[in-house]
Amino acid sequence: MLVVNKDGFVGIGVNTPQGRIETPHVRISNTGGNNPLIQGLMNGLILESLGSGHQVQLKTNGGYVSIIGGATDGEVRLVTAGTTERMRISAEGSITVFDAQPLVFKTDNTERMKITESGGVSIGVVTNPAVLSTYKLAVAGNI
């Protein structure tokens, strides 16, 4: 079934399309300018940027994940509450946390290593936080 409504919206397998093009699985709308809004209406969505900007944004309520890439570089940015960038992971291998929060590494949902906002490193769970303010490296258990 193909439907074209009075606004020119096209539905393929959908009686009342809410976007420029809509199928039972994907809705494509326009947010203004050259920024299409593509919504996955099922469990997953694969996005590919073919334009010169090479940027894909995944928006949620209040924040977004921005994936920016080129032929030789790229990065992932995590942004909350409008435009506040919280974290950046770059293709060059750097991880940047933009506010005074530790960078915590976990496996099996258990903290294994932490880099504090002041540069201290703990391996394993260090139960005394004063240790990291005194020493730059603290290890729980034997080395």
GROMACS .gro file of C-alpha atoms in nm:
model
  143
    1MET     CA    1   0.000   0.000   0.000
    2LEU     CA    2   0.127   0.348  -0.095
    3VAL     CA    3  -0.036   0.662   0.051
    4VAL     CA    4   0.036   1.027  -0.030
    5ASN     CA    5  -0.156   1.262   0.202
    6LYS     CA    6  -0.259   1.627   0.143
    7ASP     CA    7   0.074   1.751   0.289
    8GLY     CA    8   0.275   1.539   0.045
    9PHE     CA    9   0.384   1.291   0.314
   10VAL     CA   10   0.440   0.943   0.173
   11GLY     CA   11   0.341   0.629   0.360
   12ILE     CA   12   0.456   0.288   0.245
   13GLY     CA   13   0.257   0.032   0.440
   14VAL     CA   14   0.132   0.314   0.668
   15ASN     CA   15  -0.215   0.473   0.637
   16THR     CA   16  -0.137   0.809   0.803
   17PRO     CA   17   0.231   0.906   0.761
   18GLN     CA   18   0.365   1.150   1.025
   19GLY     CA   19   0.690   1.227   0.842
   20ARG     CA   20   0.796   1.306   0.485
   21ILE     CA   21   0.846   0.933   0.428
   22GLU     CA   22   0.725   0.664   0.665
   23THR     CA   23   0.725   0.285   0.666
   24PRO     CA   24   0.629   0.054   0.952
   25HIS     CA   25   0.997   0.061   1.058
   26VAL     CA   26   1.137   0.409   0.975
   27ARG     CA   27   1.011   0.768   0.972
   28ILE     CA   28   1.204   1.044   0.790
   29SER     CA   29   1.114   1.406   0.869
   30ASN     CA   30   1.285   1.742   0.828
   31THR     CA   31   1.407   1.943   1.127
   32GLY     CA   32   1.496   2.240   0.910
   33GLY     CA   33   1.790   2.314   0.685
   34ASN     CA   34   1.980   2.007   0.571
   35ASN     CA   35   1.919   1.803   0.887
   36PRO     CA   36   1.683   1.512   0.830
   37LEU     CA   37   1.531   1.346   1.134
   38ILE     CA   38   1.532   0.967   1.096
   39GLN     CA   39   1.343   0.773   1.358
   40GLY     CA   40   1.365   0.396   1.401
   41LEU     CA   41   1.020   0.272   1.493
   42MET     CA   42   1.140  -0.077   1.585
   43ASN     CA   43   1.424  -0.213   1.804
   44GLY     CA   44   1.722  -0.088   1.605
   45LEU     CA   45   1.838   0.170   1.355
   46ILE     CA   46   2.158   0.194   1.151
   47LEU     CA   47   2.250   0.544   1.037
   48GLU     CA   48   2.507   0.632   0.776
   49SER     CA   49   2.613   0.988   0.696
   50LEU     CA   50   2.694   1.035   0.330
   51GLY     CA   51   2.735   1.414   0.344
   52SER     CA   52   3.051   1.618   0.380
   53GLY     CA   53   3.005   1.674   0.755
   54HIS     CA   54   3.025   1.303   0.843
   55GLN     CA   55   2.829   1.354   1.163
   56VAL     CA   56   2.545   1.149   1.308
   57GLN     CA   57   2.359   1.256   1.623
   58LEU     CA   58   2.148   1.023   1.834
   59LYS     CA   59   1.918   1.239   2.045
   60THR     CA   60   1.746   1.149   2.368
   61ASN     CA   61   1.544   1.357   2.612
   62GLY     CA   62   1.777   1.647   2.691
   63GLY     CA   63   2.102   1.517   2.548
   64TYR     CA   64   2.263   1.340   2.257
   65VAL     CA   65   2.551   1.128   2.135
   66SER     CA   66   2.736   1.279   1.840
   67ILE     CA   67   2.951   1.059   1.618
   68ILE     CA   68   3.189   1.256   1.397
   69GLY     CA   69   3.420   1.086   1.154
   70GLY     CA   70   3.643   1.139   0.857
   71ALA     CA   71   3.883   0.933   0.654
   72THR     CA   72   4.159   0.947   0.916
   73ASP     CA   73   4.005   1.084   1.236
   74GLY     CA   74   3.687   1.080   1.438
   75GLU     CA   75   3.533   1.107   1.780
   76VAL     CA   76   3.229   1.030   1.988
   77ARG     CA   77   3.086   1.309   2.205
   78LEU     CA   78   2.840   1.259   2.490
   79VAL     CA   79   2.633   1.571   2.554
   80THR     CA   80   2.369   1.628   2.821
   81ALA     CA   81   2.113   1.898   2.898
   82GLY     CA   82   2.133   2.096   2.577
   83THR     CA   83   2.492   2.162   2.480
   84THR     CA   84   2.700   2.058   2.784
   85GLU     CA   85   2.967   1.820   2.657
   86ARG     CA   86   3.047   1.562   2.926
   87MET     CA   87   3.285   1.320   2.756
   88ARG     CA   88   3.477   1.276   2.431
   89ILE     CA   89   3.645   0.965   2.293
   90SER     CA   90   3.872   1.035   1.998
   91ALA     CA   91   4.015   0.810   1.729
   92GLU     CA   92   4.364   0.920   1.836
   93GLY     CA   93   4.311   0.722   2.156
   94SER     CA   94   4.223   0.995   2.408
   95ILE     CA   95   3.930   0.992   2.648
   96THR     CA   96   3.834   1.333   2.788
   97VAL     CA   97   3.597   1.394   3.081
   98PHE     CA   98   3.492   1.761   3.085
   99ASP     CA   99   3.372   1.804   3.442
  100ALA     CA  100   3.520   1.715   3.782
  101GLN     CA  101   3.426   1.348   3.771
  102PRO     CA  102   3.646   1.039   3.786
  103LEU     CA  103   3.692   0.811   3.487
  104VAL     CA  104   3.591   0.464   3.604
  105PHE     CA  105   3.667   0.136   3.426
  106LYS     CA  106   3.438  -0.158   3.504
  107THR     CA  107   3.406  -0.520   3.405
  108ASP     CA  108   3.103  -0.729   3.501
  109ASN     CA  109   2.960  -0.402   3.645
  110THR     CA  110   3.238  -0.393   3.909
  111GLU     CA  111   3.489  -0.111   3.937
  112ARG     CA  112   3.837  -0.231   3.838
  113MET     CA  113   4.028   0.095   3.792
  114LYS     CA  114   3.963   0.465   3.848
  115ILE     CA  115   4.138   0.784   3.747
  116THR     CA  116   4.026   1.063   3.977
  117GLU     CA  117   3.964   1.421   3.870
  118SER     CA  118   4.295   1.515   4.040
  119GLY     CA  119   4.493   1.250   3.849
  120GLY     CA  120   4.516   0.976   4.112
  121VAL     CA  121   4.487   0.616   3.990
  122SER     CA  122   4.337   0.329   4.184
  123ILE     CA  123   4.346  -0.031   4.072
  124GLY     CA  124   4.086  -0.247   4.239
  125VAL     CA  125   3.844  -0.093   4.484
  126VAL     CA  126   4.031   0.133   4.725
  127THR     CA  127   3.803   0.167   5.027
  128ASN     CA  128   3.980   0.468   5.182
  129PRO     CA  129   3.935   0.773   4.953
  130ALA     CA  130   4.202   0.966   5.147
  131VAL     CA  131   4.464   0.727   5.003
  132LEU     CA  132   4.420   0.876   4.656
  133SER     CA  133   4.456   1.230   4.785
  134THR     CA  134   4.792   1.131   4.943
  135TYR     CA  135   4.931   0.896   4.676
  136LYS     CA  136   4.900   0.911   4.297
  137LEU     CA  137   4.870   0.532   4.276
  138ALA     CA  138   4.677   0.301   4.507
  139VAL     CA  139   4.633  -0.072   4.459
  140ALA     CA  140   4.384  -0.289   4.644
  141GLY     CA  141   4.536  -0.631   4.706
  142ASN     CA  142   4.880  -0.762   4.617
  143ILE     CA  143   5.097  -0.650   4.327
   0.00000   0.00000   0.00000
